[in-house]
Coordinates of N, CA and C in Angstrom, one line a residue:
M1 N 8.4 -30.3 0.6 CA 7.1 -30.3 0.9 C 6.1 -30.2 -0.4
D2 N 5.1 -31.1 -0.3 CA 4.2 -31.1 -1.4 C 3.4 -29.8 -1.7
I3 N 3.3 -29.4 -2.8 CA 2.5 -28.2 -3.1 C 0.9 -28.4 -2.5
K4 N 0.4 -29.6 -2.8 CA -0.9 -29.9 -2.4 C -1.1 -29.6 -0.9
Q5 N -0.2 -30.3 -0.2 CA -0.3 -30.0 1.2 C -0.2 -28.6 1.6
T6 N 0.6 -27.7 1.0 CA 0.7 -26.4 1.3 C -0.8 -25.6 1.1
D7 N -1.4 -26.0 -0.1 CA -2.7 -25.5 -0.4 C -3.8 -25.8 0.5
L8 N -3.7 -26.8 1.4 CA -4.6 -27.2 2.4 C -4.7 -26.2 3.4
Y9 N -3.7 -25.4 3.8 CA -3.6 -24.6 5.0 C -3.3 -23.1 4.5
W10 N -4.3 -22.3 4.3 CA -4.0 -20.8 4.0 C -4.8 -20.2 5.2
F11 N -4.3 -19.0 5.5 CA -4.7 -18.2 6.7 C -4.9 -16.8 6.2
Q12 N -6.0 -16.2 6.7 CA -6.2 -14.7 6.5 C -6.2 -14.1 7.9
L13 N -5.2 -13.1 7.9 CA -5.0 -12.3 9.1 C -5.8 -11.0 9.0
N14 N -6.5 -10.8 10.2 CA -7.2 -9.5 10.1 C -6.9 -8.6 11.1
E15 N -7.4 -7.3 11.3 CA -7.0 -6.4 12.0 C -5.5 -6.1 12.2
E16 N -5.2 -5.5 13.4 CA -3.8 -5.2 13.5 C -2.9 -6.3 14.1
I17 N -1.6 -6.3 13.8 CA -0.5 -7.2 14.3 C 0.0 -6.7 15.6
R18 N 0.0 -7.4 16.5 CA 0.6 -6.9 17.9 C 1.8 -7.9 18.2
V19 N 3.0 -7.5 17.9 CA 4.1 -8.3 18.2 C 4.5 -8.3 19.6
E20 N 4.8 -9.7 20.0 CA 5.2 -9.9 21.4 C 6.7 -10.1 21.5
D21 N 7.4 -10.7 20.4 CA 8.7 -11.0 20.4 C 9.3 -11.1 19.0
V22 N 10.4 -10.6 18.7 CA 11.3 -11.0 17.5 C 12.6 -11.3 17.9
D23 N 13.2 -12.2 17.2 CA 14.5 -12.6 17.5 C 15.1 -13.4 16.4
K24 N 16.3 -13.9 16.5 CA 17.0 -14.8 15.6 C 17.6 -16.0 16.3
F25 N 17.5 -17.2 15.7 CA 18.2 -18.2 16.4 C 19.1 -18.9 15.4
S26 N 20.3 -19.3 16.0 CA 21.1 -20.0 15.2 C 21.8 -21.2 15.9
G27 N 21.7 -22.3 15.5 CA 22.2 -23.5 16.2 C 21.6 -24.7 15.7
N28 N 21.8 -25.8 16.7 CA 21.3 -27.1 16.3 C 20.4 -27.6 17.5
N29 N 19.2 -27.7 17.2 CA 18.2 -28.2 18.3 C 17.1 -28.9 17.6
M30 N 16.3 -29.5 18.5 CA 14.9 -30.1 18.1 C 13.8 -29.0 18.6
H31 N 12.9 -28.8 17.8 CA 11.9 -27.9 18.2 C 11.1 -28.6 19.2
P32 N 10.7 -27.9 20.3 CA 9.8 -28.7 21.4 C 8.4 -28.9 20.9
D33 N 7.9 -29.8 21.6 CA 6.5 -30.3 21.4 C 5.7 -29.3 22.2
R34 N 4.8 -28.5 21.6 CA 4.1 -27.6 22.2 C 3.0 -26.9 21.6
M35 N 2.2 -26.1 22.0 CA 1.0 -25.2 21.5 C 1.3 -23.9 22.0
M36 N 1.4 -22.9 20.9 CA 1.5 -21.5 21.3 C 0.1 -21.0 21.4
T37 N 0.2 -19.7 22.1 CA -1.1 -18.9 22.2 C -1.0 -17.7 21.1
Q38 N 0.1 -17.7 20.4 CA 0.1 -16.6 19.4 C 0.6 -17.2 18.1
W39 N 0.4 -16.4 16.9 CA 1.0 -16.6 15.7 C 2.4 -16.7 15.7
V40 N 3.1 -17.5 14.9 CA 4.6 -17.5 14.7 C 4.9 -17.4 13.3
L41 N 5.7 -16.5 12.9 CA 6.3 -16.4 11.6 C 7.7 -16.7 11.6
V42 N 8.1 -17.7 10.9 CA 9.6 -18.1 10.7 C 10.1 -17.7 9.4
L43 N 11.2 -17.1 9.3 CA 12.0 -16.8 7.9 C 13.3 -17.6 8.1
M44 N 13.5 -18.7 7.3 CA 14.7 -19.4 7.4 C 15.8 -18.8 6.7
I45 N 16.9 -18.5 7.3 CA 18.0 -17.9 6.8 C 19.0 -19.0 6.1
S46 N 19.1 -20.0 6.8 CA 20.0 -21.2 6.4 C 19.6 -22.4 6.9
G47 N 20.1 -23.5 6.4 CA 19.8 -24.9 7.0 C 18.3 -25.3 6.7
E48 N 18.0 -26.1 7.4 CA 16.4 -26.6 7.5 C 15.8 -26.9 8.8
R49 N 14.6 -26.8 8.9 CA 13.9 -26.9 10.3 C 12.7 -27.9 9.9
S50 N 12.6 -28.9 10.7 CA 11.4 -29.8 10.5 C 10.5 -29.8 11.6
F51 N 9.2 -29.9 11.1 CA 8.1 -29.8 12.1 C 7.0 -30.9 11.8
R52 N 6.2 -31.2 12.7 CA 5.1 -31.9 12.5 C 3.9 -31.1 13.0
V53 N 3.0 -30.8 12.1 CA 1.9 -29.9 12.4 C 0.7 -30.4 11.5
Y54 N -0.6 -30.5 12.1 CA -1.6 -30.9 11.5 C -1.6 -32.4 10.9
G55 N -0.8 -33.2 11.7 CA -0.4 -34.5 11.3 C 0.3 -34.8 10.3
E56 N 1.0 -33.6 9.6 CA 1.8 -33.9 8.5 C 3.2 -33.4 8.9
N57 N 4.3 -34.0 8.1 CA 5.7 -33.6 8.3 C 6.1 -32.4 7.5
Y58 N 6.8 -31.5 7.8 CA 7.2 -30.4 6.9 C 8.6 -30.1 7.2
V59 N 9.3 -29.8 6.2 CA 10.8 -29.3 6.3 C 10.9 -28.0 5.6
V60 N 11.2 -27.0 6.3 CA 11.4 -25.6 5.7 C 13.0 -25.3 5.6
H61 N 13.2 -24.9 4.3 CA 14.7 -24.7 4.0 C 15.0 -23.4 4.0
S62 N 16.3 -22.9 3.8 CA 16.8 -21.6 3.5 C 15.9 -20.9 2.5
G63 N 15.6 -19.6 2.8 CA 14.8 -18.8 2.0 C 13.4 -19.1 1.9
E64 N 12.8 -19.8 2.7 CA 11.5 -20.1 2.9 C 10.9 -19.6 4.3
F65 N 9.5 -19.5 4.3 CA 8.9 -19.0 5.5 C 7.9 -20.1 6.0
F66 N 7.5 -19.9 7.3 CA 6.5 -20.9 7.9 C 5.8 -20.0 8.8
L67 N 4.3 -20.2 8.7 CA 3.4 -19.3 9.5 C 2.7 -20.3 10.3
L68 N 2.8 -20.3 11.6 CA 2.1 -21.2 12.4 C 1.0 -20.5 13.2
P69 N -0.3 -20.9 13.1 CA -1.3 -20.3 13.7 C -1.3 -20.7 15.4
P70 N -2.0 -19.8 16.0 CA -2.2 -20.2 17.5 C -2.9 -21.4 17.8
Y71 N -2.6 -22.1 18.8 CA -3.4 -23.1 19.4 C -3.3 -24.3 18.6
V72 N -2.3 -24.5 17.9 CA -1.9 -25.8 17.0 C -0.9 -26.5 17.6
Q73 N -1.0 -27.7 17.9 CA 0.0 -28.5 18.4 C 1.0 -28.8 17.4
H74 N 2.3 -28.7 17.7 CA 3.3 -28.9 16.7 C 4.6 -29.3 17.5
C75 N 5.5 -30.0 16.8 CA 6.8 -30.5 17.4 C 7.8 -30.6 16.3
G76 N 9.1 -30.6 16.8 CA 10.2 -31.0 15.8 C 10.1 -32.4 15.5
L77 N 10.9 -32.7 14.3 CA 11.1 -34.1 14.0 C 12.4 -34.6 14.3
Q78 N 13.4 -33.8 14.3 CA 14.8 -34.2 14.5 C 15.6 -33.0 15.0
Y79 N 16.8 -33.1 15.2 CA 17.8 -32.1 15.6 C 18.1 -31.4 14.2
D80 N 17.9 -30.1 14.2 CA 18.0 -29.4 12.8 C 19.0 -28.4 13.2
N81 N 20.1 -28.2 12.2 CA 21.1 -27.2 12.2 C 20.4 -26.0 11.2
H82 N 20.2 -24.9 11.9 CA 19.6 -24.0 11.0 C 19.8 -22.5 11.8
A83 N 19.5 -21.5 10.9 CA 19.4 -20.1 11.4 C 18.1 -19.6 10.8
A84 N 17.5 -18.8 11.7 CA 16.1 -18.3 11.2 C 15.8 -17.1 12.1
Y85 N 15.0 -16.3 11.5 CA 14.4 -15.2 12.2 C 13.0 -15.7 12.6
F86 N 12.3 -15.1 13.7 CA 11.1 -15.5 14.2 C 10.6 -14.2 14.8
A87 N 9.0 -14.3 14.7 CA 8.2 -13.3 15.3 C 7.1 -14.0 15.8
H88 N 6.9 -13.7 17.2 CA 5.5 -14.1 17.8 C 4.6 -13.0 18.0
F89 N 3.4 -13.1 17.5 CA 2.5 -11.9 17.5 C 1.1 -12.5 17.5
Q90 N 0.2 -11.5 18.1 CA -1.1 -11.6 18.2 C -1.8 -11.1 17.0
A91 N -2.8 -11.6 16.5 CA -3.7 -11.2 15.5 C -4.9 -12.0 15.3
T92 N -6.0 -11.4 14.8 CA -7.1 -12.3 14.5 C -7.0 -12.8 13.2
G93 N -7.2 -14.1 13.1 CA -7.2 -14.8 11.8 C -7.9 -16.0 11.7
I94 N -8.2 -16.5 10.5 CA -8.9 -17.7 10.2 C -8.2 -18.6 9.2
Q95 N -8.5 -19.8 9.2 CA -8.2 -20.6 7.9 C -9.2 -20.5 6.9
V96 N -8.6 -20.2 5.7 CA -9.4 -19.8 4.5 C -9.0 -20.9 3.2
P97 N -9.8 -21.1 2.4 CA -9.4 -21.7 1.0 C -8.2 -20.8 0.5
P98 N -7.5 -21.6 -0.4 CA -6.5 -20.7 -1.2 C -7.0 -19.6 -2.0
P99 N -6.6 -18.4 -2.2 CA -7.2 -17.5 -2.8 C -7.2 -17.7 -4.4
V100 N -8.2 -17.2 -5.0 CA -8.3 -17.4 -6.5 C -8.1 -16.1 -7.2
K101 N -7.8 -15.0 -6.3 CA -7.4 -13.7 -7.0 C -6.6 -13.1 -6.0
V102 N -5.8 -11.9 -6.4 CA -5.0 -11.2 -5.5 C -5.9 -10.4 -4.6
D103 N -5.7 -10.5 -3.3 CA -6.5 -9.6 -2.3 C -5.5 -8.8 -1.7
T104 N -5.4 -7.4 -1.9 CA -4.5 -6.7 -1.1 C -4.9 -6.0 0.1
N105 N -6.3 -6.4 0.4 CA -6.8 -5.8 1.6 C -6.6 -6.8 2.9
H106 N -6.1 -7.9 2.6 CA -5.9 -8.8 3.7 C -4.6 -9.4 3.6
I107 N -4.0 -10.0 4.8 CA -2.8 -10.8 4.7 C -3.3 -12.2 4.5
L108 N -3.0 -12.9 3.5 CA -3.3 -14.1 3.0 C -2.0 -15.1 2.8
L109 N -1.8 -16.0 3.6 CA -0.6 -16.7 3.5 C -0.9 -18.2 3.7
P110 N -0.1 -19.0 3.0 CA -0.1 -20.6 3.2 C 0.8 -20.9 4.4
L111 N 0.6 -22.0 5.0 CA 1.5 -22.4 6.1 C 2.9 -22.3 5.8
H112 N 3.3 -22.5 4.5 CA 4.7 -22.6 4.2 C 4.8 -22.1 2.8
G113 N 5.8 -21.5 2.5 CA 6.3 -21.0 1.1 C 7.6 -20.3 0.9
Q114 N 7.8 -20.0 -0.2 CA 9.1 -19.2 -0.5 C 9.0 -17.7 -0.4
I115 N 10.1 -17.3 0.2 CA 10.2 -15.9 0.4 C 10.6 -15.2 -0.8
P116 N 10.0 -14.4 -1.5 CA 10.4 -13.7 -2.7 C 11.8 -13.0 -2.4
L117 N 12.7 -13.4 -3.4 CA 14.1 -12.9 -3.2 C 14.2 -11.4 -3.4
E118 N 13.2 -10.8 -4.3 CA 13.3 -9.4 -4.5 C 12.9 -8.6 -3.3
L119 N 12.3 -9.2 -2.3 CA 11.8 -8.5 -1.1 C 12.9 -8.4 0.0
P120 N 12.9 -7.3 0.7 CA 14.0 -7.1 1.9 C 13.5 -7.8 3.1
C121 N 12.8 -8.8 3.1 CA 12.2 -9.4 4.3 C 13.4 -9.7 5.5
F122 N 14.5 -10.3 5.0 CA 15.6 -10.6 6.0 C 16.1 -9.3 6.6
D123 N 16.2 -8.2 5.6 CA 16.8 -7.0 6.2 C 15.8 -6.3 7.2
L124 N 14.6 -6.4 7.0 CA 13.5 -5.8 7.8 C 13.6 -6.5 9.1
M125 N 13.6 -7.8 9.0 CA 13.7 -8.5 10.4 C 14.9 -8.3 11.2
E126 N 16.0 -8.2 10.6 CA 17.1 -7.9 11.2 C 17.3 -6.3 11.8
Y127 N 16.6 -5.5 11.1 CA 16.4 -4.1 11.6 C 15.4 -4.2 12.8
A128 N 14.5 -5.0 12.6 CA 13.5 -5.0 13.8 C 14.2 -5.5 15.0
I129 N 15.0 -6.6 14.9 CA 15.8 -7.2 16.0 C 16.7 -6.2 16.6
Q130 N 17.4 -5.6 15.7 CA 18.4 -4.6 16.3 C 17.7 -3.5 17.1
H131 N 16.5 -3.2 16.8 CA 15.8 -2.1 17.5 C 14.5 -2.4 18.3
R132 N 14.7 -3.6 18.8 CA 13.7 -4.2 19.6 C 13.4 -3.7 21.0
T133 N 14.5 -3.0 21.5 CA 14.5 -2.5 22.9 C 14.5 -1.0 22.9
L134 N 14.1 -0.6 24.1 CA 14.1 0.8 24.3 C 15.5 1.4 24.4
P135 N 16.0 2.5 23.9 CA 15.0 3.7 23.7 C 14.5 3.8 22.2
F136 N 15.0 2.7 21.3 CA 14.8 2.7 20.0 C 13.4 2.3 19.5
S137 N 12.8 1.4 20.2 CA 11.7 0.6 19.8 C 10.5 0.9 20.7
S138 N 9.4 0.4 20.1 CA 8.1 0.5 20.7 C 7.3 -0.7 20.2
K139 N 6.2 -1.0 20.9 CA 5.4 -2.1 20.2 C 4.8 -1.8 18.9
N140 N 4.5 -0.5 18.8 CA 4.0 0.0 17.4 C 5.0 -0.2 16.4
F141 N 6.2 0.1 16.5 CA 7.2 0.0 15.7 C 7.5 -1.4 15.3
L142 N 7.6 -2.3 16.2 CA 7.9 -3.7 15.9 C 6.9 -4.3 15.1
S143 N 5.5 -3.9 15.6 CA 4.2 -4.4 14.9 C 4.2 -4.1 13.5
S144 N 4.5 -2.7 13.2 CA 4.6 -2.2 11.8 C 5.6 -3.0 11.0
Q145 N 6.6 -3.3 11.5 CA 7.7 -4.0 10.7 C 7.2 -5.3 10.2
I146 N 6.7 -6.0 11.3 CA 6.2 -7.5 11.1 C 5.1 -7.5 10.1
Q147 N 4.1 -6.4 10.3 CA 3.0 -6.4 9.4 C 3.5 -6.0 8.0
A148 N 4.4 -5.3 7.9 CA 4.9 -4.9 6.6 C 5.7 -6.2 5.8
I149 N 6.2 -7.0 6.6 CA 6.8 -8.2 6.1 C 5.8 -9.2 5.7
L150 N 4.6 -9.3 6.5 CA 3.5 -10.3 6.3 C 2.9 -9.8 4.9
Y151 N 2.6 -8.4 4.9 CA 1.8 -7.9 3.7 C 2.6 -8.2 2.5
Q152 N 3.9 -7.8 2.5 CA 4.9 -8.0 1.3 C 4.9 -9.6 0.8
I153 N 4.9 -10.3 1.8 CA 5.0 -11.9 1.3 C 3.7 -12.3 0.9
S154 N 2.7 -11.8 1.6 CA 1.3 -12.1 1.1 C 1.0 -11.8 -0.2
F155 N 1.3 -10.6 -0.6 CA 1.0 -10.0 -2.0 C 1.8 -10.8 -2.9
A156 N 3.2 -11.1 -2.8 CA 4.0 -11.8 -3.7 C 3.6 -13.3 -3.8
V157 N 3.3 -13.8 -2.8 CA 2.8 -15.3 -2.9 C 1.4 -15.3 -3.7
Q158 N 0.4 -14.5 -3.5 CA -0.8 -14.4 -4.1 C -0.5 -14.0 -5.5
K159 N 0.3 -13.1 -5.8 CA 0.6 -12.7 -7.2 C 1.0 -14.0 -8.0
K160 N 2.2 -14.6 -7.5 CA 2.8 -15.7 -8.1 C 1.6 -16.9 -8.4
R161 N 0.9 -17.0 -7.5 CA -0.3 -18.0 -7.5 C -1.2 -17.7 -8.5
A162 N -1.6 -16.4 -8.8 CA -2.4 -15.9 -9.9 C -1.8 -16.0 -11.2
L163 N -0.6 -16.1 -11.2 CA 0.1 -15.9 -12.5 C 0.4 -17.5 -13.1
V164 N 0.2 -18.4 -12.2 CA 0.5 -19.8 -12.4 C -0.6 -20.5 -13.3

């Protein structure tokens, strides 16, 4: 994916994250043509996943993330063999210009980017999935886990952008 395309779509998430679902997918399929009513965060474990969103084609590879806002039509481009974590969540958010300085008060993320290798995002997602049902989990627990992942990726992506 071209860096300029990524810079077109940045989002600021406000308020609290309310997770509806977290899970892991592994296999070969084509993403359905649909519009979701919630945000979707995808963390690619392996393989690649192709999407068409905003009239552009994207391929997300192992070690990358994809943040899809609600009410945006999207579809798969081909049958992809991949493994990925995903979270569906509610949050208030808006599309914003790319940040010019690091903002630690908000979650600011592009549509697509690299997951920083130094962060335990995959471990946190796996932990959330293993504890997503009662008696071990609650909506607050899951929401705090996904919010932590979003803040960590946001900070790392902004920091890297500011240093470039």
